[in-house]
Short mmCIF file of C-alpha atoms and ligand atoms in Angstrom, two decimals:
data_model
loop_
_atom_site.label_atom_id
_atom_site.label_comp_id
_atom_site.label_asym_id
_atom_site.label_seq_id
_atom_site.Cartn_x
_atom_site.Cartn_y
_atom_site.Cartn_z
CA MET A 1 126.66 15.38 -60.23
CA ILE A 2 128.31 16.13 -63.58
CA ASN A 3 126.63 17.05 -66.84
CA GLY A 4 129.12 15.96 -69.46
CA GLY A 5 130.15 17.45 -72.77
CA THR A 6 131.87 20.58 -71.44
CA THR A 7 135.44 21.45 -72.37
CA LEU A 8 137.62 23.07 -69.67
CA HIS A 9 138.98 26.55 -70.30
CA GLY A 10 140.75 29.08 -68.09
CA GLU A 11 143.28 29.02 -65.28
CA VAL A 12 143.59 26.92 -62.12
CA GLU A 13 145.90 27.37 -59.11
CA ILE A 14 147.49 24.19 -57.71
CA SER A 15 147.55 23.74 -53.92
CA GLY A 16 150.32 22.40 -51.70
CA ALA A 17 151.36 18.76 -52.12
CA LYS A 18 149.19 16.35 -50.10
CA ASN A 19 151.86 13.63 -49.90
CA ALA A 20 154.39 16.16 -48.63
CA ALA A 21 151.95 17.68 -46.12
CA VAL A 22 150.98 14.31 -44.62
CA ALA A 23 154.63 13.64 -43.74
CA ILE A 24 155.58 17.21 -42.77
CA ILE A 25 152.74 17.63 -40.27
CA PRO A 26 153.96 14.56 -38.28
CA ALA A 27 157.52 15.90 -38.71
CA ALA A 28 156.43 19.10 -36.90
CA LEU A 29 155.82 16.89 -33.84
CA MET A 30 159.61 16.52 -33.55
CA VAL A 31 160.20 20.27 -33.50
CA ASP A 32 160.73 21.76 -30.05
CA GLY A 33 159.36 25.13 -31.15
CA VAL A 34 156.93 26.80 -33.55
CA CYS A 35 156.68 25.82 -37.23
CA VAL A 36 154.86 28.01 -39.75
CA ILE A 37 153.94 25.96 -42.82
CA GLU A 38 152.76 27.78 -45.95
CA ASN A 39 150.93 26.39 -48.98
CA MET A 40 149.13 23.88 -46.75
CA PRO A 41 146.35 22.23 -48.79
CA GLN A 42 142.86 22.41 -47.28
CA ILE A 43 142.03 18.68 -47.53
CA SER A 44 140.63 16.16 -45.08
CA ASP A 45 143.89 14.19 -44.75
CA THR A 46 145.76 17.24 -43.45
CA GLU A 47 142.80 18.22 -41.26
CA MET A 48 142.87 14.77 -39.66
CA LEU A 49 146.61 14.87 -39.00
CA LEU A 50 146.38 18.38 -37.51
CA THR A 51 143.61 17.09 -35.21
CA ILE A 52 145.82 14.19 -34.11
CA LEU A 53 148.68 16.58 -33.30
CA LYS A 54 146.26 18.81 -31.39
CA GLU A 55 145.20 15.81 -29.28
CA LEU A 56 148.88 15.22 -28.49
CA GLY A 57 149.15 18.73 -27.04
CA ALA A 58 150.23 20.75 -30.10
CA LYS A 59 148.91 24.28 -30.45
CA ILE A 60 147.54 24.72 -33.99
CA ARG A 61 146.53 28.00 -35.58
CA TYR A 62 145.70 28.96 -39.17
CA LEU A 63 147.27 32.33 -39.93
CA ASN A 64 145.36 32.41 -43.21
CA ARG A 65 143.64 29.94 -45.54
CA SER A 66 146.83 28.08 -46.45
CA THR A 67 149.29 28.95 -43.68
CA VAL A 68 149.24 26.96 -40.43
CA GLU A 69 151.26 27.54 -37.28
CA ILE A 70 152.11 24.40 -35.29
CA ASP A 71 153.65 24.68 -31.83
CA CYS A 72 154.83 21.32 -30.47
CA THR A 73 156.88 22.71 -27.58
CA ASP A 74 154.63 21.10 -25.00
CA VAL A 75 153.50 17.88 -26.65
CA TRP A 76 153.58 14.71 -24.64
CA MET A 77 153.06 11.03 -25.44
CA GLN A 78 149.51 10.02 -24.77
CA ASP A 79 146.68 8.20 -26.41
CA ALA A 80 145.90 9.87 -29.72
CA PRO A 81 142.56 9.74 -31.62
CA TYR A 82 142.96 6.23 -33.03
CA ASP A 83 139.66 6.44 -34.90
CA LEU A 84 141.21 9.18 -37.05
CA MET A 85 144.53 7.37 -37.42
CA ARG A 86 142.73 4.32 -38.83
CA LYS A 87 141.29 6.41 -41.66
CA ILE A 88 144.52 7.54 -43.29
CA ARG A 89 147.54 5.72 -44.56
CA ALA A 90 149.89 8.53 -43.56
CA SER A 91 149.28 7.86 -39.86
CA TYR A 92 152.29 5.55 -40.05
CA TYR A 93 154.52 8.66 -40.21
CA LEU A 94 153.57 9.22 -36.58
CA ILE A 95 155.66 6.15 -35.71
CA GLY A 96 158.85 7.77 -36.99
CA ALA A 97 157.94 11.15 -35.51
CA MET A 98 156.90 9.83 -32.09
CA LEU A 99 159.97 7.58 -31.90
CA GLY A 100 162.09 10.59 -32.74
CA ARG A 101 160.44 12.83 -30.16
CA PHE A 102 159.41 10.47 -27.35
CA GLY A 103 161.49 7.31 -27.91
CA HIS A 104 158.32 5.26 -28.25
CA ALA A 105 155.10 5.28 -30.27
CA LYS A 106 151.62 3.84 -30.39
CA THR A 107 149.60 4.13 -33.61
CA THR A 108 146.99 2.10 -35.40
CA MET A 109 147.62 -0.02 -38.46
CA PRO A 110 147.37 2.46 -41.35
CA GLY A 111 144.15 2.93 -43.33
CA GLY A 112 144.07 4.65 -46.68
CA CYS A 113 143.02 3.74 -50.19
CA ASN A 114 142.25 0.11 -50.72
CA PHE A 115 143.99 -1.17 -53.83
CA GLY A 116 145.57 -4.45 -52.90
CA VAL A 117 147.82 -5.44 -50.08
CA ARG A 118 149.80 -2.51 -48.68
CA PRO A 119 152.26 -3.99 -46.17
CA ILE A 120 154.56 -1.93 -43.96
CA ASP A 121 157.36 -4.48 -43.65
CA GLN A 122 159.95 -2.02 -44.98
CA HIS A 123 158.91 0.55 -42.39
CA ILE A 124 159.38 -2.09 -39.67
CA LYS A 125 162.72 -3.18 -41.14
CA GLY A 126 163.93 0.43 -40.91
CA MET A 127 162.72 1.02 -37.36
CA ASN A 128 164.25 -2.27 -36.18
CA ALA A 129 167.58 -1.28 -37.77
CA LEU A 130 167.48 2.05 -35.87
CA GLY A 131 167.04 0.17 -32.60
CA ALA A 132 163.27 0.17 -32.09
CA ASP A 133 161.22 -2.93 -31.27
CA ILE A 134 157.93 -3.04 -33.16
CA ASP A 135 154.97 -5.01 -31.89
CA ILE A 136 151.63 -5.27 -33.71
CA LYS A 137 148.63 -6.43 -31.74
CA SER A 138 144.88 -5.84 -31.79
CA GLY A 139 145.19 -3.35 -34.62
CA PHE A 140 147.83 -1.20 -32.94
CA ILE A 141 151.50 -0.71 -33.70
CA TYR A 142 153.71 -0.33 -30.61
CA ALA A 143 157.25 0.95 -31.14
CA ASP A 144 159.88 1.21 -28.41
CA SER A 145 163.50 2.27 -28.71
CA ARG A 146 165.45 -0.23 -26.63
CA ASP A 147 167.44 2.33 -24.63
CA GLY A 148 165.26 5.40 -25.07
CA LYS A 149 167.24 6.60 -28.11
CA LEU A 150 167.51 5.48 -31.72
CA HIS A 151 170.91 4.81 -33.27
CA GLY A 152 171.96 5.44 -36.86
CA ALA A 153 172.14 2.42 -39.20
CA ARG A 154 172.67 1.45 -42.82
CA ILE A 155 169.32 0.33 -44.27
CA TYR A 156 168.73 -1.20 -47.70
CA LEU A 157 165.07 -1.07 -48.77
CA ASP A 158 164.03 -4.32 -50.45
CA LYS A 159 161.33 -2.38 -52.29
CA VAL A 160 161.29 1.26 -53.40
CA SER A 161 158.81 2.68 -50.91
CA VAL A 162 157.83 6.33 -50.50
CA GLY A 163 156.35 5.75 -47.06
CA ALA A 164 159.21 3.67 -45.71
CA THR A 165 161.79 6.17 -47.02
CA MET A 166 159.99 9.10 -45.37
CA ASN A 167 159.30 7.24 -42.13
CA ILE A 168 162.94 6.22 -41.72
CA ILE A 169 164.09 9.77 -42.45
CA LEU A 170 161.77 10.98 -39.67
CA ALA A 171 163.05 8.45 -37.14
CA ALA A 172 166.72 8.95 -38.12
CA THR A 173 166.60 12.76 -37.81
CA LEU A 174 166.96 12.75 -34.01
CA ALA A 175 168.78 9.41 -33.74
CA GLN A 176 172.38 9.22 -32.50
CA GLY A 177 174.83 8.85 -35.36
CA ARG A 178 174.54 8.45 -39.11
CA THR A 179 171.84 6.64 -41.06
CA ILE A 180 172.18 5.67 -44.71
CA ILE A 181 169.05 4.62 -46.60
CA GLU A 182 169.80 2.74 -49.82
CA ASN A 183 167.34 1.99 -52.63
CA ALA A 184 165.35 4.96 -51.33
CA ALA A 185 162.35 6.41 -53.16
CA ARG A 186 163.01 9.69 -55.01
CA GLU A 187 159.59 11.41 -55.14
CA PRO A 188 159.51 15.24 -54.94
CA HIS A 189 157.64 15.06 -51.62
CA ILE A 190 160.58 13.18 -50.11
CA VAL A 191 162.85 16.09 -51.05
CA ASP A 192 160.24 18.43 -49.55
CA LEU A 193 160.28 16.54 -46.23
CA ALA A 194 164.08 16.63 -46.11
CA ASN A 195 164.12 20.36 -46.93
CA PHE A 196 161.54 21.03 -44.21
CA LEU A 197 163.54 19.10 -41.60
CA ASN A 198 166.82 20.72 -42.66
CA SER A 199 165.24 24.16 -42.30
CA MET A 200 164.44 23.17 -38.71
CA GLY A 201 168.03 22.14 -38.00
CA ALA A 202 168.26 18.55 -39.31
CA ASP A 203 171.20 17.26 -41.36
CA ILE A 204 169.82 15.24 -44.30
CA ARG A 205 171.63 14.81 -47.61
CA GLY A 206 170.75 13.05 -50.85
CA ALA A 207 166.96 13.18 -50.67
CA GLY A 208 165.68 12.75 -54.23
CA THR A 209 168.38 10.21 -55.02
CA ASP A 210 168.35 6.49 -54.20
CA THR A 211 170.74 7.02 -51.29
CA VAL A 212 169.74 9.32 -48.41
CA LYS A 213 172.18 10.15 -45.60
CA VAL A 214 170.92 11.44 -42.24
CA ASN A 215 173.26 12.69 -39.51
CA GLY A 216 171.22 12.65 -36.30
CA VAL A 217 170.95 15.94 -34.37
CA ASP A 218 169.92 16.59 -30.75
CA ARG A 219 166.92 18.79 -31.36
CA LEU A 220 164.99 20.67 -34.02
CA HIS A 221 164.23 24.39 -33.68
CA GLY A 222 161.20 26.22 -35.05
CA GLY A 223 161.06 28.01 -38.38
CA SER A 224 158.91 28.51 -41.45
CA TYR A 225 158.58 26.50 -44.64
CA ALA A 226 156.47 26.48 -47.83
CA LEU A 227 155.29 23.16 -49.26
CA ILE A 228 155.88 22.30 -52.93
CA PRO A 229 152.85 22.28 -55.25
CA ASP A 230 151.00 19.01 -55.64
CA GLN A 231 152.37 17.04 -58.61
CA ILE A 232 149.31 14.75 -58.77
CA GLU A 233 146.72 17.49 -58.42
CA ALA A 234 148.47 19.33 -61.27
CA GLY A 235 148.60 16.14 -63.35
CA THR A 236 144.90 15.55 -62.75
CA TYR A 237 143.96 18.97 -64.16
CA MET A 238 146.36 18.44 -67.09
CA VAL A 239 144.63 15.16 -67.95
CA ALA A 240 141.17 16.71 -67.45
CA ALA A 241 142.02 19.56 -69.85
CA ALA A 242 143.35 17.09 -72.43
CA ALA A 243 140.46 14.63 -72.08
CA THR A 244 137.79 17.32 -72.51
CA GLY A 245 139.64 18.95 -75.44
CA GLY A 246 139.96 22.23 -73.59
CA GLU A 247 142.74 24.74 -72.94
CA VAL A 248 143.85 25.28 -69.34
CA LEU A 249 146.74 27.17 -67.73
CA ILE A 250 147.75 25.24 -64.62
CA LYS A 251 149.52 27.64 -62.26
CA ASN A 252 151.79 27.21 -59.22
CA VAL A 253 153.50 24.04 -60.45
CA ILE A 254 157.10 22.84 -60.76
CA PRO A 255 157.24 21.68 -64.41
CA ARG A 256 160.19 19.37 -63.71
CA HIS A 257 157.95 17.31 -61.37
CA LEU A 258 155.45 16.89 -64.22
CA GLU A 259 157.88 15.88 -66.96
CA CYS A 260 156.65 12.29 -67.32
CA ILE A 261 153.00 13.34 -67.30
CA SER A 262 153.70 16.04 -69.91
CA ALA A 263 155.62 13.54 -72.06
CA LYS A 264 152.82 10.95 -72.05
CA LEU A 265 150.17 13.61 -72.77
CA ARG A 266 152.22 14.88 -75.73
CA GLU A 267 152.22 11.30 -77.08
CA THR A 268 148.40 11.49 -77.20
CA GLY A 269 148.66 14.59 -79.40
CA THR A 270 147.99 17.02 -76.56
CA ILE A 271 149.98 20.26 -76.59
CA VAL A 272 151.82 20.93 -73.30
CA GLN A 273 153.78 24.20 -72.98
CA GLU A 274 155.98 24.72 -69.90
CA TYR A 275 156.58 28.07 -68.25
CA GLY A 276 158.52 28.91 -65.06
CA ASP A 277 155.79 27.93 -62.61
CA ALA A 278 152.93 26.93 -64.92
CA VAL A 279 152.02 24.57 -67.73
CA LEU A 280 149.54 25.28 -70.53
CA VAL A 281 147.61 22.25 -71.77
CA LYS A 282 145.71 22.35 -75.07
CA GLY A 283 143.58 19.30 -75.84
CA ALA A 284 143.80 17.80 -79.33
CA SER A 285 140.64 17.41 -81.40
CA ALA A 286 141.31 13.67 -81.51
CA LEU A 287 143.45 11.98 -78.88
CA ARG A 288 145.81 9.17 -79.91
CA LYS A 289 146.17 5.92 -77.97
CA ILE A 290 149.34 5.35 -75.93
CA ASN A 291 150.93 2.67 -73.78
CA VAL A 292 151.85 3.68 -70.25
CA LYS A 293 153.49 1.92 -67.30
CA THR A 294 153.48 3.37 -63.80
CA LEU A 295 156.78 3.41 -61.92
CA PRO A 296 158.35 5.11 -58.91
CA TYR A 297 159.51 8.69 -59.60
CA PRO A 298 160.72 9.89 -62.06
CA GLY A 299 158.55 7.35 -63.89
CA PHE A 300 154.87 7.88 -64.64
CA PRO A 301 153.20 8.22 -61.20
CA THR A 302 150.90 5.40 -60.12
CA ASP A 303 148.51 8.02 -58.71
CA MET A 304 148.01 9.29 -62.25
CA GLN A 305 147.03 5.85 -63.55
CA PRO A 306 143.25 6.14 -62.96
CA PRO A 307 142.89 9.67 -64.43
CA MET A 308 144.98 8.65 -67.46
CA CYS A 309 142.83 5.54 -67.97
CA ALA A 310 139.72 7.75 -68.09
CA LEU A 311 141.39 9.84 -70.82
CA LEU A 312 142.38 6.74 -72.81
CA CYS A 313 138.72 5.63 -72.89
CA VAL A 314 138.04 8.61 -75.15
CA ALA A 315 141.31 8.41 -77.13
CA ASN A 316 141.26 6.65 -80.52
CA GLY A 317 142.66 3.14 -80.59
CA THR A 318 143.73 0.50 -78.11
CA SER A 319 145.95 1.54 -75.20
CA VAL A 320 147.82 -0.68 -72.74
CA VAL A 321 148.16 0.49 -69.13
CA THR A 322 150.54 -1.42 -66.85
CA GLU A 323 150.45 -0.80 -63.09
CA GLY A 324 154.04 -1.16 -61.97
CA VAL A 325 153.64 -0.22 -58.30
CA TYR A 326 150.52 -1.85 -56.79
CA ASP A 327 149.18 -5.34 -57.27
CA ASN A 328 145.53 -4.37 -57.66
CA ARG A 329 144.82 -0.80 -58.67
CA PHE A 330 142.17 -1.38 -61.36
CA LYS A 331 139.08 -1.88 -59.15
CA TYR A 332 137.63 1.39 -60.46
CA VAL A 333 137.55 -0.01 -64.02
CA ASN A 334 134.20 -1.61 -63.20
CA GLU A 335 132.81 1.88 -62.59
CA LEU A 336 134.13 3.08 -65.97
CA ARG A 337 132.45 0.05 -67.62
CA LYS A 338 129.11 1.31 -66.27
CA MET A 339 129.71 4.36 -68.51
CA GLY A 340 130.35 2.21 -71.58
CA ALA A 341 134.12 1.94 -71.37
CA GLU A 342 135.61 -1.22 -72.89
CA ILE A 343 138.56 -2.23 -70.71
CA GLN A 344 140.01 -5.70 -70.17
CA VAL A 345 142.01 -6.15 -66.96
CA ASP A 346 144.43 -9.00 -66.36
CA GLY A 347 146.35 -8.55 -63.10
CA ARG A 348 148.54 -5.48 -63.48
CA VAL A 349 147.63 -4.84 -67.13
CA ALA A 350 144.56 -3.07 -68.51
CA VAL A 351 143.79 -2.95 -72.25
CA VAL A 352 141.62 0.07 -73.05
CA GLU A 353 139.53 0.02 -76.26
CA GLY A 354 139.24 3.77 -76.81
CA GLY A 355 137.23 5.82 -79.26
CA LYS A 356 133.95 5.20 -77.44
CA ARG A 357 131.55 7.98 -76.46
CA LEU A 358 131.02 7.39 -72.74
CA SER A 359 127.51 7.71 -71.33
CA GLY A 360 126.74 9.26 -67.96
CA ALA A 361 125.81 6.82 -65.17
CA PRO A 362 125.65 6.53 -61.36
CA VAL A 363 129.16 5.40 -60.29
CA MET A 364 131.28 5.06 -57.13
CA ALA A 365 134.57 6.69 -56.20
CA CYS A 366 136.52 3.60 -55.09
CA ASP A 367 139.39 5.71 -53.76
CA LEU A 368 140.93 9.14 -54.06
CA ARG A 369 142.47 8.99 -57.55
CA ALA A 370 139.74 6.68 -58.88
CA GLY A 371 137.23 9.31 -57.79
CA ALA A 372 139.07 11.95 -59.81
CA ALA A 373 139.06 9.57 -62.78
CA MET A 374 135.27 9.15 -62.55
CA VAL A 375 134.82 12.94 -62.57
CA ILE A 376 137.03 13.23 -65.67
CA ALA A 377 135.03 10.47 -67.37
CA GLY A 378 131.80 12.22 -66.37
CA MET A 379 132.96 15.48 -67.94
CA CYS A 380 133.70 13.61 -71.20
CA ALA A 381 130.47 11.57 -71.18
CA ALA A 382 127.14 12.34 -72.79
CA GLY A 383 124.49 12.90 -70.16
CA THR A 384 124.65 13.02 -66.39
CA THR A 385 127.06 11.16 -64.09
CA VAL A 386 126.59 10.94 -60.34
CA VAL A 387 129.76 10.03 -58.40
CA GLU A 388 129.10 8.61 -54.92
CA ASP A 389 131.53 8.88 -51.99
CA VAL A 390 133.20 12.15 -52.99
CA ARG A 391 134.69 12.24 -49.48
CA PHE A 392 137.49 10.15 -51.01
CA ILE A 393 138.16 12.95 -53.50
CA GLU A 394 138.15 15.56 -50.75
CA ARG A 395 140.98 13.68 -49.06
CA GLY A 396 143.43 14.85 -51.67
CA TYR A 397 141.95 17.58 -53.85
CA GLU A 398 141.34 21.01 -52.35
CA ASN A 399 138.09 22.57 -53.59
CA PHE A 400 137.87 20.10 -56.50
CA VAL A 401 134.32 21.07 -57.51
CA GLY A 402 135.01 24.80 -57.15
CA LYS A 403 138.16 24.66 -59.25
CA LEU A 404 136.41 22.62 -61.97
CA ASN A 405 133.43 24.99 -61.95
CA SER A 406 135.83 27.91 -62.50
CA LEU A 407 137.11 26.05 -65.58
CA GLY A 408 133.59 25.70 -66.98
CA ALA A 409 132.67 22.22 -65.82
CA ASP A 410 128.99 21.60 -65.06
CA ILE A 411 129.56 19.87 -61.71
CA ARG A 412 128.07 20.28 -58.22
CA ILE A 413 127.76 18.52 -54.87
CA VAL A 414 124.15 17.32 -54.64
CA ASP A 415 124.08 15.50 -51.32
CA GLU A 416 125.85 16.61 -48.16
CA PRO A 417 125.90 13.45 -45.97
CA GLU A 418 124.72 14.00 -42.38
CA GLU A 419 128.12 13.72 -40.71
CA ARG A 420 129.58 16.41 -42.96
CA ARG A 421 126.79 18.96 -42.67
CA GLY A 422 128.06 22.01 -40.81
CA ARG A 423 131.33 20.26 -39.94
CA GLU A 424 133.25 22.71 -37.80
CA LYS A 425 136.84 23.31 -38.87
CA ILE A 426 139.18 21.59 -36.46
CA VAL A 427 141.29 24.70 -36.11
CA SER A 428 139.94 28.19 -36.02
CA ILE A 429 140.90 30.31 -39.00
CA VAL A 430 142.36 33.40 -37.36
C1 EPZ B 1 152.55 6.76 -51.03
O1 EPZ B 1 151.96 5.59 -50.50
C2 EPZ B 1 151.39 7.67 -51.36
N1 EPZ B 1 150.63 7.94 -50.14
C3 EPZ B 1 150.49 7.01 -52.40
O2 EPZ B 1 149.55 8.00 -52.79
C4 EPZ B 1 151.31 6.65 -53.63
O3 EPZ B 1 150.50 5.90 -54.49
C5 EPZ B 1 152.53 5.83 -53.24
O4 EPZ B 1 153.29 6.52 -52.22
C6 EPZ B 1 153.46 5.59 -54.44
O5 EPZ B 1 153.88 6.83 -54.94
C7 EPZ B 1 151.12 8.84 -49.27
O6 EPZ B 1 152.16 9.43 -49.50
C8 EPZ B 1 150.29 9.09 -48.04
P1 EPZ B 1 154.85 2.96 -51.19
P2 EPZ B 1 152.91 4.49 -49.79
O7 EPZ B 1 155.34 2.60 -49.82
O8 EPZ B 1 154.00 5.18 -49.09
C9 EPZ B 1 154.87 -1.76 -51.36
C10 EPZ B 1 147.49 8.95 -53.15
O9 EPZ B 1 146.60 8.71 -53.97
N2 EPZ B 1 155.35 -1.68 -49.99
O10 EPZ B 1 155.75 3.72 -52.10
O11 EPZ B 1 152.05 3.56 -49.04
C11 EPZ B 1 153.43 -1.26 -51.50
O12 EPZ B 1 152.51 -2.27 -51.23
C12 EPZ B 1 148.18 7.80 -52.46
O13 EPZ B 1 147.93 10.10 -52.83
C13 EPZ B 1 155.80 -2.84 -49.37
O14 EPZ B 1 155.78 -3.92 -49.96
O15 EPZ B 1 153.48 3.75 -51.08
C14 EPZ B 1 153.40 -0.82 -52.94
O16 EPZ B 1 153.17 -1.95 -53.76
C15 EPZ B 1 147.63 6.47 -52.91
N3 EPZ B 1 156.25 -2.76 -48.10
C16 EPZ B 1 154.82 -0.32 -53.20
O17 EPZ B 1 155.64 -0.88 -52.17
C17 EPZ B 1 156.30 -1.58 -47.40
O18 EPZ B 1 156.75 -1.58 -46.24
C18 EPZ B 1 154.96 1.19 -53.12
O19 EPZ B 1 154.37 1.62 -51.91
C19 EPZ B 1 155.84 -0.41 -48.04
C20 EPZ B 1 155.37 -0.49 -49.34
#
């Protein structure tokens, strides 16, 4: 529940990157030793993946709130908790990791946010090229390397895909020979995965460019690694500060990862000052309209499209938002309309008539980033907004309500659904 009309002021600390963590936890499965991962975000997606690894025989221990020790020395291939796998998109990384470690894999078709068709044909293309047969039946994905090992290959991705790039890197790490991935995605979390694997003994070059080279190694040893800060969590607080006209210092960020978000916010008249590991965002008294198109990194991130749309509802003028990555990522616009937003959607283009005072209303969080957008709209609106299904938000934002409260937002969780009440942490905090 959010009582709108508050401006955000103060400082907020950004947690570790969700989309790095959800690939690096499966990557730990390939390590024949103990990994200590720092800056691990406390979110339900990472909790679910840690549970899956635990069911595969990994020993998991939190050394403190954001440092987890994962020991996969004695893991073995067995049935994993498929009910959990179905809930998250990142479960497909277990294909690459299991193939790398065991030579075969069984996972479910991936779940995750529902905004249009999200095929995995590029993942399958990569695994086939490395010598694995993929079979999909009754909701499961079966992967088998033909002779027990994967072999390096040259793979051209027909579409720039974060998931396919990361999954192929995972599978290629312990393959025999050299793999070259062309037309690879360049997101910061891909670089983070490569850096993690290299610190455990892998040989991966070029991550962050459109050509990634992997020289297969025989095994990965243990070690420790710290995740990068979450680019999208940081961007969400930047947009929230700008939309509410506040002034917020966002700490523990890598400004270079936020360059496109900072640039688009400056176009609205927002002041964005960069420091070594922080950005200061000062909202303008009146926000200007902008046009924005989402693209793979280093373009404007698609995951920032819903939060930015919420901001443009309260900016002056007509903005055009083009979704360049997914074919249907505007479902949440209906929820914004319940608050008085005037947005026309035609396929991948939304035209936002800004300058309206939004009014609080009961709305749904359609998915993770849409949920964050509804909270931002609620903070800007007059009156009270109730956002249903905040479990989506908890998938990717650590302590979202607590962090917003510390910035002065009038927001609280009003209904703890039955299945969440008293949920025991999957791993004991030492
Ligand atoms: C990752 O999803 C992120 N999820 C998404 O973040 C993010 O929106 C997306 O990358 C783009 O940055 C995780 O990292 C867990 P893609 P992913 O493969 O890997 C098409 C969030 O809010 N495609 O880069 O699934 C696909 O349909 C989530 O944190 C194929 O056609 O994204 C999409 O149109 C939401 N075939 C485009 O490519 C494939 O085999 C980009 O998808 C794979 C993808």
